[in-house]
Short mmCIF file of C-alpha atoms in Angstrom, two decimals:
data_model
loop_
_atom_site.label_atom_id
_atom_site.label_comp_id
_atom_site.label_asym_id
_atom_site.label_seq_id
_atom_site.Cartn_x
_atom_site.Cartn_y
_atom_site.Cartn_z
CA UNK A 200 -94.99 -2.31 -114.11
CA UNK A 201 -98.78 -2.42 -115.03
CA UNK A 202 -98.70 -3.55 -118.81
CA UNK A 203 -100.96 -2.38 -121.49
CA UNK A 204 -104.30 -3.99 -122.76
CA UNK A 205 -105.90 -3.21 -126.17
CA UNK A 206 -109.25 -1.66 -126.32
CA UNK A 207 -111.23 -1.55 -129.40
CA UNK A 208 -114.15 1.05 -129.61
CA UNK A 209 -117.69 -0.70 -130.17
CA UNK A 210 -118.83 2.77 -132.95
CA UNK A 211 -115.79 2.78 -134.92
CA UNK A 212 -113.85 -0.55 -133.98
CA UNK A 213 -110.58 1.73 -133.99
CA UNK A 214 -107.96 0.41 -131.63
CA UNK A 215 -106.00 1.64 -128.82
CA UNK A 216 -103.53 0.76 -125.75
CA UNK A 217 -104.88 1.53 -122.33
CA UNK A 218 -103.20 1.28 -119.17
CA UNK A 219 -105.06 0.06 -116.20
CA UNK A 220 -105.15 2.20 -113.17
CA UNK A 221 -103.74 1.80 -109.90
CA UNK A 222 -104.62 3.07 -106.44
CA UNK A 223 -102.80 2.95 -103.41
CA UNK A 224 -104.66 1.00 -100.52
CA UNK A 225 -105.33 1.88 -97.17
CA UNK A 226 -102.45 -1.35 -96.24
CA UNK A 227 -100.02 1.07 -98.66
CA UNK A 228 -100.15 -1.55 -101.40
CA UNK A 229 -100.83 -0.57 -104.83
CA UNK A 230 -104.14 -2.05 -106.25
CA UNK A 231 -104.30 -2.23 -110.48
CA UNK A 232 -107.77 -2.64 -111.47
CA UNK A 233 -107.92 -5.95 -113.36
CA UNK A 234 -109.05 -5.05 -116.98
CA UNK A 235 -109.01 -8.43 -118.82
CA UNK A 236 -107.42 -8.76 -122.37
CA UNK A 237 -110.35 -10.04 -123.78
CA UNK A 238 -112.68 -8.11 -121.71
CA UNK A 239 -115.93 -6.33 -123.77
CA UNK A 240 -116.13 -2.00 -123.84
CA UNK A 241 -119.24 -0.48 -124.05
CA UNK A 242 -120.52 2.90 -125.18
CA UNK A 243 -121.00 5.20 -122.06
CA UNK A 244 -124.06 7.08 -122.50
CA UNK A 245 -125.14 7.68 -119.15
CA UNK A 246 -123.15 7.88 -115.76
CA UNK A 247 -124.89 6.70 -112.69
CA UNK A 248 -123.00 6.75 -109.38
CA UNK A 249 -123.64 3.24 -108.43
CA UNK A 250 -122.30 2.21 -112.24
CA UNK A 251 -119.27 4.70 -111.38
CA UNK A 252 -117.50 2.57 -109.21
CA UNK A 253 -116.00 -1.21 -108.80
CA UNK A 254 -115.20 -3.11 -105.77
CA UNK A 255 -111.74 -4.62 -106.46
CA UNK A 256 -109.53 -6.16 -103.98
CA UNK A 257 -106.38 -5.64 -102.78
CA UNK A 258 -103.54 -8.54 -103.40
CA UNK A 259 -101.83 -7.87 -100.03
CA UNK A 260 -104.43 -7.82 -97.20
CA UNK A 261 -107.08 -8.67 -99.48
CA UNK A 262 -109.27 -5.56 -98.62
CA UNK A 263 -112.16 -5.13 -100.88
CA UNK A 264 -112.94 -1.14 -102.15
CA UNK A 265 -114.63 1.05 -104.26
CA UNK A 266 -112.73 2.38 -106.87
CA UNK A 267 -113.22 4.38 -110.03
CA UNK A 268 -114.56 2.75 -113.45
CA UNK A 269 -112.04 3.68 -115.82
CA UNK A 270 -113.06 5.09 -119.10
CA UNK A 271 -111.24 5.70 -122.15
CA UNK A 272 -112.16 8.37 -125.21
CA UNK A 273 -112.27 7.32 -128.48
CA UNK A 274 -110.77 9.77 -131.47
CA UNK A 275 -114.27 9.10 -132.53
CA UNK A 276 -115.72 11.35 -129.67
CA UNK A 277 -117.29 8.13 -128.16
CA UNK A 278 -116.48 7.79 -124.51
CA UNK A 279 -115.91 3.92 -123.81
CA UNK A 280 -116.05 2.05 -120.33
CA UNK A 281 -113.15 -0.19 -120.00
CA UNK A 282 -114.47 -3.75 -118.57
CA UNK A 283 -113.11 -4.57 -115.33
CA UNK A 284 -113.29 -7.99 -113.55
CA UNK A 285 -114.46 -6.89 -109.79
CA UNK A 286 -113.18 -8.81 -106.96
CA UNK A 287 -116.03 -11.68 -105.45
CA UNK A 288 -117.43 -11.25 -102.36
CA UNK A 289 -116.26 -13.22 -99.54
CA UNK A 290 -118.16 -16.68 -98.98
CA UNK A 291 -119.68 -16.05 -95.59
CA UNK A 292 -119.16 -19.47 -94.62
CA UNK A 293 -115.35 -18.87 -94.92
CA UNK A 294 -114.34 -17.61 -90.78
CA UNK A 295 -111.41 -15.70 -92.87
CA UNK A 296 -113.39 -13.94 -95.28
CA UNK A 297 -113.54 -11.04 -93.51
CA UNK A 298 -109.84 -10.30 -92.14
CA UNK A 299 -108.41 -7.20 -93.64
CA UNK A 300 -104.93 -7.93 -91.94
CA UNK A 301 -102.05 -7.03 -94.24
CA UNK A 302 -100.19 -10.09 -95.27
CA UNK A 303 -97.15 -8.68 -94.86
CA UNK A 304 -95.74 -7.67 -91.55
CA UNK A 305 -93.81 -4.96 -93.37
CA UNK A 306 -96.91 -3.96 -94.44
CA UNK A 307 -97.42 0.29 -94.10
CA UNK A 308 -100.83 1.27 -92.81
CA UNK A 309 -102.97 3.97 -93.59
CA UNK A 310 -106.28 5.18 -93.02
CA UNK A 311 -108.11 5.38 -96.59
CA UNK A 312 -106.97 7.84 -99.08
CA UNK A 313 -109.55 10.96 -99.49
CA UNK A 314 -109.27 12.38 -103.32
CA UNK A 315 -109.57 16.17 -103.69
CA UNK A 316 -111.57 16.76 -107.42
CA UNK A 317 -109.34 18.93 -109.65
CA UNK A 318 -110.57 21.61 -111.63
CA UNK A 319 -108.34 24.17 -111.61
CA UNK A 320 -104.57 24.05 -111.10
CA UNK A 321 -104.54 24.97 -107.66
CA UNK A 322 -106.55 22.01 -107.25
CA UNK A 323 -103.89 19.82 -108.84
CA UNK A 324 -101.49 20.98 -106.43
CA UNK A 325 -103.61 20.98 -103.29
CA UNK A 326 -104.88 16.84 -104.87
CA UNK A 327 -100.88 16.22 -105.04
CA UNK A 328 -100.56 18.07 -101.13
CA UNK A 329 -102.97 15.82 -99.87
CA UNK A 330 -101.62 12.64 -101.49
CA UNK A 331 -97.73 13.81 -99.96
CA UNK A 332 -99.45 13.88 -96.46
CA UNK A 333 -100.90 10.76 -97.03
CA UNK A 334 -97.55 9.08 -97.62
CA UNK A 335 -96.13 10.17 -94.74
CA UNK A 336 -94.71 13.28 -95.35
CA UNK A 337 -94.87 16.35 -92.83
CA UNK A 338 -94.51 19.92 -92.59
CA UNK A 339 -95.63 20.99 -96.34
CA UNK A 340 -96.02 24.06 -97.48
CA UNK A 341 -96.11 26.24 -100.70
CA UNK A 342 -93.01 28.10 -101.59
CA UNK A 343 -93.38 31.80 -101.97
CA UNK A 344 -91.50 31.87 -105.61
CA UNK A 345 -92.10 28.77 -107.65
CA UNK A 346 -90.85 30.51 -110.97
CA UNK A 347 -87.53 30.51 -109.58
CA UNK A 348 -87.47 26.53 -108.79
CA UNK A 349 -90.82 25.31 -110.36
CA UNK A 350 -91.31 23.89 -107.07
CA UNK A 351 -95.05 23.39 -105.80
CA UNK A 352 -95.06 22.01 -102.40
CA UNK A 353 -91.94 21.48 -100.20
CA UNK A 354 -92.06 19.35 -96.82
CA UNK A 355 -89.60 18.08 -94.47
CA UNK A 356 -87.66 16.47 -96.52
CA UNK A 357 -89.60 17.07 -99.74
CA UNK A 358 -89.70 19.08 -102.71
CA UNK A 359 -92.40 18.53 -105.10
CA UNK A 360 -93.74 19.64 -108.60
CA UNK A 361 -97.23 19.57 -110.44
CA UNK A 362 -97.45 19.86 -113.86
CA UNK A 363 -101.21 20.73 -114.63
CA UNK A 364 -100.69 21.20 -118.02
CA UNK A 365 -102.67 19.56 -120.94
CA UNK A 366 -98.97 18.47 -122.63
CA UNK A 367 -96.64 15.57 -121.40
CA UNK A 368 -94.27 16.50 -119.08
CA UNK A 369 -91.12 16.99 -120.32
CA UNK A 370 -87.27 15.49 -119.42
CA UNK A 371 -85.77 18.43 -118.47
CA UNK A 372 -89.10 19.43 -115.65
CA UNK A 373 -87.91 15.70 -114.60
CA UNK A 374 -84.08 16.52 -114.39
CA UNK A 375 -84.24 20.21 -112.86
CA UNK A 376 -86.74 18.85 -109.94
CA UNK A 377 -83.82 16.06 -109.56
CA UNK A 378 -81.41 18.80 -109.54
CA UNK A 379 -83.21 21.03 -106.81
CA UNK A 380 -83.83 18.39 -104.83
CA UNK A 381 -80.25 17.02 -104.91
CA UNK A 382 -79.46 20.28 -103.80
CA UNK A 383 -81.64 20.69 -100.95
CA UNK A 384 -81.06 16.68 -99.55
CA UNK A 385 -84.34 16.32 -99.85
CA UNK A 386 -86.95 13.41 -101.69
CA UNK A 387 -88.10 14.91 -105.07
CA UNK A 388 -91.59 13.78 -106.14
CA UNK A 389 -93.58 14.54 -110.02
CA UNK A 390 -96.92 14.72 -110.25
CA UNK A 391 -98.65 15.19 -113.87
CA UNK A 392 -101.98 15.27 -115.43
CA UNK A 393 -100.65 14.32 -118.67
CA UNK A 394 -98.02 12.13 -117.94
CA UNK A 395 -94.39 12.27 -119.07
CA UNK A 396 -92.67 11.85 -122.97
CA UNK A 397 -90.74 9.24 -122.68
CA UNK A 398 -87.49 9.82 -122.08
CA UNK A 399 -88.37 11.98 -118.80
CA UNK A 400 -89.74 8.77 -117.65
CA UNK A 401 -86.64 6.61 -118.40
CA UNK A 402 -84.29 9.27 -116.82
CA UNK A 403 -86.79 9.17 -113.81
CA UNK A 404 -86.13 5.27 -113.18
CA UNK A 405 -82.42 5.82 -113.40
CA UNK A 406 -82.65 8.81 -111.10
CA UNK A 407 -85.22 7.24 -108.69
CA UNK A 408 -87.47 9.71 -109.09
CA UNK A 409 -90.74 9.12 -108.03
CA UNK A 410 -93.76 9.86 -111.10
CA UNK A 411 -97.31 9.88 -110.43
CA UNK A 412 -100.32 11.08 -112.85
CA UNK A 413 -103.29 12.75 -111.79
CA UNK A 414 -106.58 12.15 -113.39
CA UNK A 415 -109.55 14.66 -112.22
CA UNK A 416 -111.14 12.90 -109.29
CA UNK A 417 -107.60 13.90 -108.08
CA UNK A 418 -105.99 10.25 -107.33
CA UNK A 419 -102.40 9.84 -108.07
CA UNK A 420 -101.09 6.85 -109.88
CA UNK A 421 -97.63 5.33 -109.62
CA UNK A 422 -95.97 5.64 -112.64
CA UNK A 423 -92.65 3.77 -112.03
CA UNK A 424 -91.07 1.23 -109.46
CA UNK A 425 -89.74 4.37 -107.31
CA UNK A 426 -93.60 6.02 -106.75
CA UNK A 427 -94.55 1.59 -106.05
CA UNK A 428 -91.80 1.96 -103.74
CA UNK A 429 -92.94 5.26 -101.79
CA UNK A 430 -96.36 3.86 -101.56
CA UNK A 431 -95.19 0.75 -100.23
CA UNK A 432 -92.53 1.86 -97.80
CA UNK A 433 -93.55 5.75 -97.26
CA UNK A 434 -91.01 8.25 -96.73
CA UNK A 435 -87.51 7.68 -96.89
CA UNK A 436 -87.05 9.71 -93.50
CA UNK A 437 -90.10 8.33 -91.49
#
């Protein structure tokens, strides 16, 4: 699991834990942004879109790509870019600099992930839609009662929730999605935008359960080894 790096605010010098993000490459590998220990915030005043992004690559085929500069708000109401040490570009002069094969032959391959932005929480559930089909999974669609279920999105194979909500996602929301899709033989999948208290993400790892978060550009992250696992291997069914 991605540990936890301290981050101290350059107005106020308060301190506070930060957890790198991950995204899932194109190879199905997850990619942690490297955000050294030691590493130097700075105030973000002013958002450009070439200062937006860092190329970071991936440990398993060693593809380099854009990805999101995390930031990180202070209680202070200063908004703080995390430092992130980007991946070098290949020597030219190396003939293997440019191979992009995975370097595992186990390796899943997919084309490159398109984010949906989230504003609303339809949008959260169409981002975590998106994402599903990405990984491999077919046929979803959007139940016509969620109240009864608190189901989102089921698929072949598939049931799915979303929790858009601005409060951590609770155990029981963890255990009833277990539950239903126990029920239905299917693969039950989380999705949050404000992650999960923490015994709903304990229960999760003994259950299996998959648990992703959603920030607002609408990429999940893998919360626990069973979401590394579904990124790495897809579907169980496929």
């Amino acid at each position: 699991m991605t540990r936890s790096v301290p981050v101290r605010c350059p107005v106020c010098h308060h301190e506070q834990s930060f957890t790198p993000p991950t995204f899932p490459c194109a190879c199905g590998a997850p990619v942690t942004l490297p955000v050294p220990a030691d590493g130097t915030p700075r105030v973000l005043t002013h958002r450009t879109w070439e200062d937006s992004w860092v190329r970071v690559g991936c440990p398993m085929c060693d593809r380099r790509e854009d990805w999101p500069q995390p930031e990180l708000g202070c209680p202070c109401g200063t908004v703080i870019r995390v430092p992130v040490t980007p991946t070098p570009e290949p020597d030219p002069a190396d003939p293997g600099a440019d191979c992009t094969e995975p370097g595992g032959a186990d390796a899943l391959r997919r084309p490159a992930f398109r984010p949906v932005t989230i504003r609303t929480s339809r949008d959260a559930v169409n981002a975590a839609g998106q994402y599903l089909r990405w990984l491999g999974f077919t046929g979803l669609r959007h139940p016509r009662s969620r109240s009864l279920t608190g189901v989102d999105l089921r698929g072949d194979g598939l049931v799915a929730q979303v929790d858009p909500t601005t409060h951590p996602t609770t155990l029981r929301e963890v255990e009833c999605l277990f539950l239903t899709g126990l029920r239905d033989s299917a693969t039950a999948v989380f999705f949050s935008l404000a992650g999960y208290v923490r015994n709903a993400r304990s229960r999760a790892d003994e259950l299996r359960l998959p648990l992703f978060v959603m920030d607002l550009t609408g990429t999940p992250q893998p919360v626990n080894d069973p979401a590394d696992d579904l990124i790495r291997n897809g579907p169980p069914h496929a």
